CSV table of C-alpha atoms in Angstrom, one decimal:
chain,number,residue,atom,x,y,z
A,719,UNK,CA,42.5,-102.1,-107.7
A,720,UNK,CA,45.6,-104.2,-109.0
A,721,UNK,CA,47.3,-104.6,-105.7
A,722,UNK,CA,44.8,-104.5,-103.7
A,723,UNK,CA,43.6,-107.7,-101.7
A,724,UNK,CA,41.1,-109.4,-99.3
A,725,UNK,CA,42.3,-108.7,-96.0
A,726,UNK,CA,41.1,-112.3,-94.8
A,727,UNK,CA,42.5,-114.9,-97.0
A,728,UNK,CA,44.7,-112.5,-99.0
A,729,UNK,CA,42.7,-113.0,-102.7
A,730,UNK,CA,43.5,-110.9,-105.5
A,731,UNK,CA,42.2,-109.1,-107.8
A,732,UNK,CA,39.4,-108.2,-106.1
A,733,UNK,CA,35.9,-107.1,-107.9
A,734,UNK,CA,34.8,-103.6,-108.2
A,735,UNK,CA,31.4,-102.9,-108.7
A,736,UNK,CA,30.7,-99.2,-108.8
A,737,UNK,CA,27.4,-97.4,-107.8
A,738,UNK,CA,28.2,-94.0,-107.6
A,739,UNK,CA,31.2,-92.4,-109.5
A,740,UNK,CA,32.3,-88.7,-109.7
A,741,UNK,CA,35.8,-88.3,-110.7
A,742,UNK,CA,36.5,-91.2,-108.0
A,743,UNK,CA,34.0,-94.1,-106.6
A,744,UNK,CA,32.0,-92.6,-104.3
A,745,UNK,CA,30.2,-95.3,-103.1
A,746,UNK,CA,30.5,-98.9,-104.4
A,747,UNK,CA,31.3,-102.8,-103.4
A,748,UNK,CA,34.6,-104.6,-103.4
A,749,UNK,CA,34.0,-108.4,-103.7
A,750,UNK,CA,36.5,-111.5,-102.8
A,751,UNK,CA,35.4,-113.6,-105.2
A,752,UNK,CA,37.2,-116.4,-103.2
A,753,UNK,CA,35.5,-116.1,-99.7
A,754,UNK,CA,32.4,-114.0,-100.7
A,755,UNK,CA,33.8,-111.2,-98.4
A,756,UNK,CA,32.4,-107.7,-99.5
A,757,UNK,CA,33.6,-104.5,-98.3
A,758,UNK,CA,31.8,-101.4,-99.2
A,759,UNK,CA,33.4,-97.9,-100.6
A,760,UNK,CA,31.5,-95.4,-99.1
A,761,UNK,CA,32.4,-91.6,-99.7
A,762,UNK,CA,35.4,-92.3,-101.8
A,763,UNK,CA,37.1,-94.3,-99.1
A,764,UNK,CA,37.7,-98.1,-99.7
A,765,UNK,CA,36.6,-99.9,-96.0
A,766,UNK,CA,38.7,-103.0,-96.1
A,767,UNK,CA,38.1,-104.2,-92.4
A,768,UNK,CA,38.2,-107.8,-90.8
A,769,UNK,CA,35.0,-108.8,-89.8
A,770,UNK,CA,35.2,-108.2,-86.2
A,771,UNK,CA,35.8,-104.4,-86.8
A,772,UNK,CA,32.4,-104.6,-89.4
A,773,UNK,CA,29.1,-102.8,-88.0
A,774,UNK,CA,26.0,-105.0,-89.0
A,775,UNK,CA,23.6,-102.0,-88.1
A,776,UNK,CA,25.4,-99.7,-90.9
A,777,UNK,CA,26.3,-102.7,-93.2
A,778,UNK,CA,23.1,-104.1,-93.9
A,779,UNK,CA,21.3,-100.8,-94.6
A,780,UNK,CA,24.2,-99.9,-97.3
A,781,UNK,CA,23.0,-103.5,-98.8
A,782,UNK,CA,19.8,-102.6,-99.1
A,783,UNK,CA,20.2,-99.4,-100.4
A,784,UNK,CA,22.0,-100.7,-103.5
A,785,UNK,CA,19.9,-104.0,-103.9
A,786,UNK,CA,19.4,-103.7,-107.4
A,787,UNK,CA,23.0,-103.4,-108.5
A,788,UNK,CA,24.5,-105.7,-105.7
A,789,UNK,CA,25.1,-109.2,-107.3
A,790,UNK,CA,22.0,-112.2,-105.9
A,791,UNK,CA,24.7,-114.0,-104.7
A,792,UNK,CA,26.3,-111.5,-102.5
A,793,UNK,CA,22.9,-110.8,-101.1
A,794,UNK,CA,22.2,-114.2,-100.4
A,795,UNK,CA,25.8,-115.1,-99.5
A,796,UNK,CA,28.2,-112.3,-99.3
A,797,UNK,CA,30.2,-112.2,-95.6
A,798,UNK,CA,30.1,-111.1,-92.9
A,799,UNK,CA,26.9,-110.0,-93.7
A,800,UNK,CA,24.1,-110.8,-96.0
A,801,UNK,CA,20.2,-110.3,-96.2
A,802,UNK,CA,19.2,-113.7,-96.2
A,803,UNK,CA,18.8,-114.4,-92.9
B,697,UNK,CA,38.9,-110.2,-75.3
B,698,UNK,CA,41.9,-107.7,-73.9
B,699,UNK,CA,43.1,-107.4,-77.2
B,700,UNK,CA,39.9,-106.0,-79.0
B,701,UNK,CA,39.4,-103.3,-75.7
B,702,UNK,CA,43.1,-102.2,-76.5
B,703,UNK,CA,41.7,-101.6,-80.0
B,704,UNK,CA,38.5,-100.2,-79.2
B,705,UNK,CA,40.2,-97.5,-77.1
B,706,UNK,CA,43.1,-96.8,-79.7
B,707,UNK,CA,40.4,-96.1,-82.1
B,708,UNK,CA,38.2,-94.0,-80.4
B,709,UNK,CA,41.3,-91.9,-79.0
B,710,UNK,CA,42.5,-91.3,-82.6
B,711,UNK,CA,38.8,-90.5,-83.6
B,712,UNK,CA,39.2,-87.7,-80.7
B,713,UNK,CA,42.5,-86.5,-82.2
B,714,UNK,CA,41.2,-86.5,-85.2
B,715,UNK,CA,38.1,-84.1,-84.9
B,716,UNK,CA,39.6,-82.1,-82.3
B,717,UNK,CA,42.6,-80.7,-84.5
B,718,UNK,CA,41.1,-78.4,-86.6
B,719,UNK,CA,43.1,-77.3,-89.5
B,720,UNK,CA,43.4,-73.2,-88.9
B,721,UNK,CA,45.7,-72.3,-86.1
B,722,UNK,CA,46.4,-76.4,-84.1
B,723,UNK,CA,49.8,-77.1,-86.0
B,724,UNK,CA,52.5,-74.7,-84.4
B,725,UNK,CA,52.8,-77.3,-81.5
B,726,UNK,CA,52.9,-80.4,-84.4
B,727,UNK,CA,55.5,-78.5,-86.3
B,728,UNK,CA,57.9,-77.9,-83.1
B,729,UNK,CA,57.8,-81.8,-82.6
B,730,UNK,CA,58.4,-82.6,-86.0
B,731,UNK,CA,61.5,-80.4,-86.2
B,732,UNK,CA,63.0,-82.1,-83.0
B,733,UNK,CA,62.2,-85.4,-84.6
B,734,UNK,CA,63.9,-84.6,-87.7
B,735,UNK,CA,61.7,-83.2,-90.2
B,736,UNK,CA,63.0,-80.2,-92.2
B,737,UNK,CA,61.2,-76.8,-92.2
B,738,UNK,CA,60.8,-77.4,-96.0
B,739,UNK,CA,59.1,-80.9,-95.0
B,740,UNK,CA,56.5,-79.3,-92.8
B,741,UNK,CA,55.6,-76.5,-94.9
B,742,UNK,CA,55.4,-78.7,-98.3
B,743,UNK,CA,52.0,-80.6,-96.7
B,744,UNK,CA,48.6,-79.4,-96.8
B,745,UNK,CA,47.9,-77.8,-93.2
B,746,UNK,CA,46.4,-80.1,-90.9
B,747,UNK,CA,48.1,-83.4,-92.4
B,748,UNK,CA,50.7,-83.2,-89.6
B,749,UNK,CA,49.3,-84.1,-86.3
B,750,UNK,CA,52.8,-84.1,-84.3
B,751,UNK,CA,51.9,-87.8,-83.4
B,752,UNK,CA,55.0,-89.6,-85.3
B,753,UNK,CA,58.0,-89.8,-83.1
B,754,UNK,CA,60.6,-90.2,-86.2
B,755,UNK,CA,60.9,-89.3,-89.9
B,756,UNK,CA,60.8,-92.6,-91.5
B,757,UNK,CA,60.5,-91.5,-95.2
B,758,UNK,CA,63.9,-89.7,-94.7
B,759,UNK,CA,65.4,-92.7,-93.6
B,760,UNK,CA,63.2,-95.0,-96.5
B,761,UNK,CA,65.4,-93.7,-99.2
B,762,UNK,CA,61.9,-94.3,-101.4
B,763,UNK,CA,62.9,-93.8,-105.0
B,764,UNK,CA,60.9,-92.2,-108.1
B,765,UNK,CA,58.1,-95.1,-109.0
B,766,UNK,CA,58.2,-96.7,-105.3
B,767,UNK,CA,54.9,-98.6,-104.4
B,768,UNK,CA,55.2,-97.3,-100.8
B,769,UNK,CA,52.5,-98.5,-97.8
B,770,UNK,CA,52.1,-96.3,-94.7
B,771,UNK,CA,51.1,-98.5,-91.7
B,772,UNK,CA,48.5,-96.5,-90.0
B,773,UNK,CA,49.1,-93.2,-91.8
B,774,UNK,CA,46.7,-91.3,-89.5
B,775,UNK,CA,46.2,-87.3,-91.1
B,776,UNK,CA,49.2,-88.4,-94.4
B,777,UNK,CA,51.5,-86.4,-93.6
B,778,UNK,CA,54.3,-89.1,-94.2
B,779,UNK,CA,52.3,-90.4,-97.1
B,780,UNK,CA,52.6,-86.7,-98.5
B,781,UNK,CA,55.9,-86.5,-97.8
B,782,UNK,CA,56.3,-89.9,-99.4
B,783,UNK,CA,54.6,-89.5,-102.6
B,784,UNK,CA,56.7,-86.3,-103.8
B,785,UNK,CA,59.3,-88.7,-103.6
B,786,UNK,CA,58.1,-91.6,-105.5
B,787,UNK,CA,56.4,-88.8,-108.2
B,788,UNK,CA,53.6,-90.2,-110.4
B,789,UNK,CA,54.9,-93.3,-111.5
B,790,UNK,CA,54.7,-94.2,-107.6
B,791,UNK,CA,52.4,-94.8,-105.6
B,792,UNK,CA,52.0,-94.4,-101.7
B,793,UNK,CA,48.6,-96.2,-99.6
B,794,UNK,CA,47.9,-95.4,-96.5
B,795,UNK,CA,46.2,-97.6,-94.2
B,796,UNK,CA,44.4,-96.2,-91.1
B,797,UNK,CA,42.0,-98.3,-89.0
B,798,UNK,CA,40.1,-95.2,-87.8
B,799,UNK,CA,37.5,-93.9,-90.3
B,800,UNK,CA,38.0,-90.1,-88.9
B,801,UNK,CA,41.6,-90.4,-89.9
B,802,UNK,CA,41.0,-91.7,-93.3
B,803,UNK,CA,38.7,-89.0,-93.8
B,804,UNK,CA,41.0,-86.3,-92.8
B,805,UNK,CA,43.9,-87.7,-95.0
B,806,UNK,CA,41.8,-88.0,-98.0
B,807,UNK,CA,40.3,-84.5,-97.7
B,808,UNK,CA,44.3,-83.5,-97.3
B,809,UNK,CA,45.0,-85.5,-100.1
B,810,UNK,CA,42.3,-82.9,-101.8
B,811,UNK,CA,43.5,-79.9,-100.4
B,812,UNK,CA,46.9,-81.0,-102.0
B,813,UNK,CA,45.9,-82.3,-105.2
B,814,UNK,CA,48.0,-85.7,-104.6
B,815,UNK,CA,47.0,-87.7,-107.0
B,816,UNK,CA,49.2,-91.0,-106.4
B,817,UNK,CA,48.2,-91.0,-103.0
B,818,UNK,CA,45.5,-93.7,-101.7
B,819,UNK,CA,43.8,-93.8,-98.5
B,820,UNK,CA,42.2,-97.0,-97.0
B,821,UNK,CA,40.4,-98.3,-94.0
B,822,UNK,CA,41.7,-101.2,-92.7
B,823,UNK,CA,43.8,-102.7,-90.1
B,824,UNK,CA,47.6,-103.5,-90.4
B,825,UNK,CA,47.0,-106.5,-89.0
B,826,UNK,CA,45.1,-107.6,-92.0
B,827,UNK,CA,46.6,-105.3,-94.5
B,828,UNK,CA,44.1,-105.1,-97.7
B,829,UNK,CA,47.1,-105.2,-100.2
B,830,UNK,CA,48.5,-108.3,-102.3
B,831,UNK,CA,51.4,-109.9,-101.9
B,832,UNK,CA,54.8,-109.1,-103.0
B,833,UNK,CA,53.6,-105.8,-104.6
B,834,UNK,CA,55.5,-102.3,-102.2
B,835,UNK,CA,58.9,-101.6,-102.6
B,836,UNK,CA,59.0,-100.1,-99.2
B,837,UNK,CA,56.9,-100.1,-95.6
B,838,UNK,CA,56.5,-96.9,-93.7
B,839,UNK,CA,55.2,-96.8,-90.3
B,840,UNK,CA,55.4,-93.8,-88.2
B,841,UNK,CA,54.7,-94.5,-84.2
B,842,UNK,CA,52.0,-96.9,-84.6
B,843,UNK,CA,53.0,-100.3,-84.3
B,844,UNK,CA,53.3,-99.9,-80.5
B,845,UNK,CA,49.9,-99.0,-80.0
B,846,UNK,CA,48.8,-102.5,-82.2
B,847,UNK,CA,48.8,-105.6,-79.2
B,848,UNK,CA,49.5,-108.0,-81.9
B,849,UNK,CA,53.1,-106.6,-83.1
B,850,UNK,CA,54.0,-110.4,-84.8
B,851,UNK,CA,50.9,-110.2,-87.0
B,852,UNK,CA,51.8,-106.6,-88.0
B,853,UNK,CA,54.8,-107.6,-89.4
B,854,UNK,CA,54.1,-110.9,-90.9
B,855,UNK,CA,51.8,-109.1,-92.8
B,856,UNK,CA,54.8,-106.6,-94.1
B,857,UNK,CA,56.7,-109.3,-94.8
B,858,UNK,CA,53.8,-111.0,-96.8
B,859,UNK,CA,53.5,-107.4,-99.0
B,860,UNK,CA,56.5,-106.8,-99.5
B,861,UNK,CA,58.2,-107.5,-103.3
B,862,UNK,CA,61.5,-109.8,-102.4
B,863,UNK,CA,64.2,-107.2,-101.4
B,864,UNK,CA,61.6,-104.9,-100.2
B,865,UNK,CA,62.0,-102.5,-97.5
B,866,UNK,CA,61.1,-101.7,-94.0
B,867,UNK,CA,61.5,-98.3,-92.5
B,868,UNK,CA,59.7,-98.2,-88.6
B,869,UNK,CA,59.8,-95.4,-86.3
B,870,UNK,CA,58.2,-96.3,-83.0
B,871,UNK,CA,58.8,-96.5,-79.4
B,872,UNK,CA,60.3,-99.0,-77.7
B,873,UNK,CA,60.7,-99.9,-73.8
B,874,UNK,CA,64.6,-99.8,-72.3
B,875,UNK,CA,63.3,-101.6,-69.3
B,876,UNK,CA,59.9,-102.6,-67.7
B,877,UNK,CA,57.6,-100.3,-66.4
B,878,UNK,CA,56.7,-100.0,-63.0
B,879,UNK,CA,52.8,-100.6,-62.1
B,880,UNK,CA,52.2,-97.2,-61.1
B,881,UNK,CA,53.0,-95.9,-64.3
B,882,UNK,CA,51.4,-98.2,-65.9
B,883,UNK,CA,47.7,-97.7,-64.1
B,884,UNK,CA,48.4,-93.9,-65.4
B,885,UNK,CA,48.9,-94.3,-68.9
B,886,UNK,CA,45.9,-94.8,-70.7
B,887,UNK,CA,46.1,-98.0,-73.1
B,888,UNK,CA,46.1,-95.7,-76.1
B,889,UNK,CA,49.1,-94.1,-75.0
B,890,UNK,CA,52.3,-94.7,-77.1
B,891,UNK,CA,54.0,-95.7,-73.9
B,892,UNK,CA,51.4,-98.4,-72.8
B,893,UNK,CA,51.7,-100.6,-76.1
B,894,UNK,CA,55.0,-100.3,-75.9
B,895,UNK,CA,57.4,-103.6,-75.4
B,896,UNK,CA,60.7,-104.1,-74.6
B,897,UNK,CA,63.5,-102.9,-77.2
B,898,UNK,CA,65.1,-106.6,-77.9
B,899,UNK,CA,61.9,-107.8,-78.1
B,900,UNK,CA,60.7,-105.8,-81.1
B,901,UNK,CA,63.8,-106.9,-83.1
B,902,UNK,CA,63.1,-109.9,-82.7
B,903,UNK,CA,59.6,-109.8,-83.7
B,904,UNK,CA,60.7,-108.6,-86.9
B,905,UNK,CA,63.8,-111.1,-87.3
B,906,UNK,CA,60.7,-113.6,-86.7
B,907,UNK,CA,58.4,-112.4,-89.0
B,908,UNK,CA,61.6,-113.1,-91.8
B,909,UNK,CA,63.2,-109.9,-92.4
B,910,UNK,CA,67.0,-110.0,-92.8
B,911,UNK,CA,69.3,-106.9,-92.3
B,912,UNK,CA,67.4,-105.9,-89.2
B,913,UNK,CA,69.3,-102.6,-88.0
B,914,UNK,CA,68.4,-100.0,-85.7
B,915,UNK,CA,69.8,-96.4,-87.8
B,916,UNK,CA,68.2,-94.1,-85.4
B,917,UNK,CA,67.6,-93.1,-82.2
B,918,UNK,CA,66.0,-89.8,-81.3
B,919,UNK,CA,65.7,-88.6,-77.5
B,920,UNK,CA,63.1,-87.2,-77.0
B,921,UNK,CA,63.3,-83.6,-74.9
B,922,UNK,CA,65.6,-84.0,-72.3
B,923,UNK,CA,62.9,-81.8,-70.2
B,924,UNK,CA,60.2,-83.8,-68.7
B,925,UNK,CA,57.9,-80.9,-69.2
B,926,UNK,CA,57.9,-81.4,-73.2
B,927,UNK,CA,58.5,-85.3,-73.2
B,928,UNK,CA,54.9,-86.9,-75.1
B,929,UNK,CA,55.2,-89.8,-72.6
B,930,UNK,CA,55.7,-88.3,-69.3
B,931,UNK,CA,52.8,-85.8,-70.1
B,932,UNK,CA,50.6,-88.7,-70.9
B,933,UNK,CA,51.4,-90.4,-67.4
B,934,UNK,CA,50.5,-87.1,-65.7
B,935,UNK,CA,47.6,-85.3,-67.5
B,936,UNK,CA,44.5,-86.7,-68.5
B,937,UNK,CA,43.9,-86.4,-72.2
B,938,UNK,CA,41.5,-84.3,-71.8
B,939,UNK,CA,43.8,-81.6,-70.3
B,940,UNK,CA,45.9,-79.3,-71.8
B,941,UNK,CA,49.3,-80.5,-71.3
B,942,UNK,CA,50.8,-76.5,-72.0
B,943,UNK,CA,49.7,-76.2,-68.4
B,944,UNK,CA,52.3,-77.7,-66.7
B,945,UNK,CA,54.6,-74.6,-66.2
B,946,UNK,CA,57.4,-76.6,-63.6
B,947,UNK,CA,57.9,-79.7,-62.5
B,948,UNK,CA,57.4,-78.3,-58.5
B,949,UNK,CA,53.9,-78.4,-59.3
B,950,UNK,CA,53.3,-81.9,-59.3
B,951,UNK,CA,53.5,-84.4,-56.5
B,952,UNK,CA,56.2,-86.5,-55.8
B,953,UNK,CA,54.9,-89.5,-57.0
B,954,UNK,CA,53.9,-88.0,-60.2
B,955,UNK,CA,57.1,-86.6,-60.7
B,956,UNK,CA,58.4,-89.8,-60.3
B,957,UNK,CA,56.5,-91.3,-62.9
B,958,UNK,CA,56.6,-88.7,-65.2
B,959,UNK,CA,60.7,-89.4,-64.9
B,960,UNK,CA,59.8,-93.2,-65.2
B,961,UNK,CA,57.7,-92.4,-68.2
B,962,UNK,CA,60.7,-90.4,-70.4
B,963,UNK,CA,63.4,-93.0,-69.3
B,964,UNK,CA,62.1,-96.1,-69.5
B,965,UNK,CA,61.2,-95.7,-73.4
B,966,UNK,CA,62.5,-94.3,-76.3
B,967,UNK,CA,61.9,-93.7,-80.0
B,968,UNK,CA,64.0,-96.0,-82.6
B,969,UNK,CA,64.3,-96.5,-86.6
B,970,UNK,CA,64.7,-99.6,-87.8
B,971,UNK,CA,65.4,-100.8,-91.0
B,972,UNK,CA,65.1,-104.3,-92.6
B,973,UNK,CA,64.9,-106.2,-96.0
B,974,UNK,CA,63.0,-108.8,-97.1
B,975,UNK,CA,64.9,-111.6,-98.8
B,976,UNK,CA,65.5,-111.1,-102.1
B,977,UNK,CA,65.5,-115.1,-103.3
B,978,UNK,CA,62.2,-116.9,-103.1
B,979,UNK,CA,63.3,-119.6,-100.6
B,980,UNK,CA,62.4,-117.7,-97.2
B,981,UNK,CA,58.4,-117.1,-99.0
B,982,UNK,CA,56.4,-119.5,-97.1
């Protein structure tokens, strides 16, 4: 987590939140705090893409899945996608 | 517009490359490229099966001269086999990250990374034109035969530059054009090919010269086969993916034209190392 960075404006450290954790983080959220840029670990693997490369139709579900734990401001705000639409 | 379809199809080619190769009996072919691109027996048989795909065309990390506790970055480390190879050098108080923009390739290298039991090695999905990692934190940049395929090769290494602690190093194998390519060959090739992404030799040092790297060198160059019939490039020009390029017994079996181009294809490109250094004083940060 030390070294690693937003993709977009280069931010560091990054937030962790963890949903899911076996010996690694199977599934959470890494947060810029700067730019509101989230970017979700799902099985193990950290998915640190630029926006462009982001799928909406599989982002926004893995939002919803983990509501409850997910920050109100990331839901509300977080990029490139949010659920306040 | 161009630039995202060039993506798209890199991705989805590497996807294919990635499910296809199963793990059992797909690496004797792998192996015979990596030994005629330099990588010792010992090197191939020290990774978990399956982690070499045979897609590099050069053995950076023997070149990278990585030493114990290296923070080490793979530029699109595809299955890890140079991330494994890596991170036996830099032991555990190193640490090797490879970045892969293709989710089936991630997956493939951390399952490999499993199979191992690696534990300094770290697999991300991202793109090396927006590299997920601070700056001024690796000691050294490996990058196997994938910069070519990436349309924006200035970004790619602006972004090593940024990374980079000051006196950092940068170890690329890639391919490299000697002189234009003809627009026959180039309506074969398929834009994921290495060939296609390919630009011309000067121009790619002086991309990295650009980008602020000082020391630039070129310590390598590997041929590849002198025989058409084995070259990566030429078979790309005359099969379609899809087909099993171990078909091709002679070169009599193909058309004149093809022939041609498959020639065009091996000679007009060819695989270099470079090396390069990052400033070491502050001044040239920007």
């Amino acid at each position: 987590m030390d070294i690693l960075a937003c993709p977009i404006d280069k931010y560091y450290p990054l937030e962790l939140h963890v949903f899911e954790e076996k010996e690694e983080v199977t599934e959470g959220l890494i947060l810029c705090p700067k730019c509101l840029r989230w970017y979700p670990i799902r099985d193990e693997i950290p998915e640190m893409l630029p926006d462009e490369l982001r799928k909406e139709n599989e982002d926004l579900p893995f939002l919803k899945k983990w509501k409850t734990k997910i920050p109100e401001k990331i839901l509300n705000e977080g990029r490139p996608f949010n659920l306040k639409k | 517009m161009r630039e995202e379809k060039v993506k798209k199809k890199v991705r989805e080619g590497y996807a294919q490359i990635a499910s296809n190769s199963s793990s059992c009996c797909g690496s004797t072919a792998a192996d015979e490229t990596g030994k005629s691109i330099g990588y010792t027996e010992e090197e191939l048989q020290s990774v978990p099966e399956g982690a070499n795909l045979g897609l590099g065309c050069g053995n950076p990390v023997a070149l990278a001269s990585l030493k114990e506790g290296d923070i080490v970055v793979d530029l699109g480390s595809g299955a890890g086999f140079d991330c494994f190879l890596a991170a036996k050098r830099v032991g555990e108080k190193g640490k090797v990250i490879g970045v892969d923009m293709t989710s089936e390739m991630v997956d493939k290298a951390r399952q490999n990374a499993r199979k191992g039991e690696y534990t300094n090695v770290e697999f991300r999905l991202g793109e090396i034109e927006h590299l997920p990692v601070a700056d001024n934190t690796a000691d050294a940049i490996i990058s196997n035969c994938v910069v070519n395929l990436v349309p924006n090769k200035k970004k790619v290494f602006e972004e090593a530059f940024r990374i980079l602690k000051p006196g950092g190093r940068l170890m690329v194998s890639d391919i490299v054009l000697l002189r234009e390519l003809s627009e026959a060959l180039k309506k074969r090739a398929p834009p994921e090919s290495c060939i296609r992404g390919a630009i011309m030799k000067d121009k790619y040092i002086e991309t990295i010269k650009e980008a602020g790297f000082q020391d630039v060198k070129i310590i390598e160059k590997v041929p590849y086969s002198e025989d058409v019939l084995r070259d990566p490039d030429a078979k790309v020009v005359v099969f379609n993916p899809e087909k099993n390029a171990e078909e091709l017994k002679s070169l009599s079996e193909l058309d004149e034209k093809t022939k041609e181009i498959a020639i065009e294809a091996m000679t007009a490109s060819m695989s270099i190392s470079v090396s390069a250094t990052k400033p070491a004083t502050k001044s040239s940060e920007a």
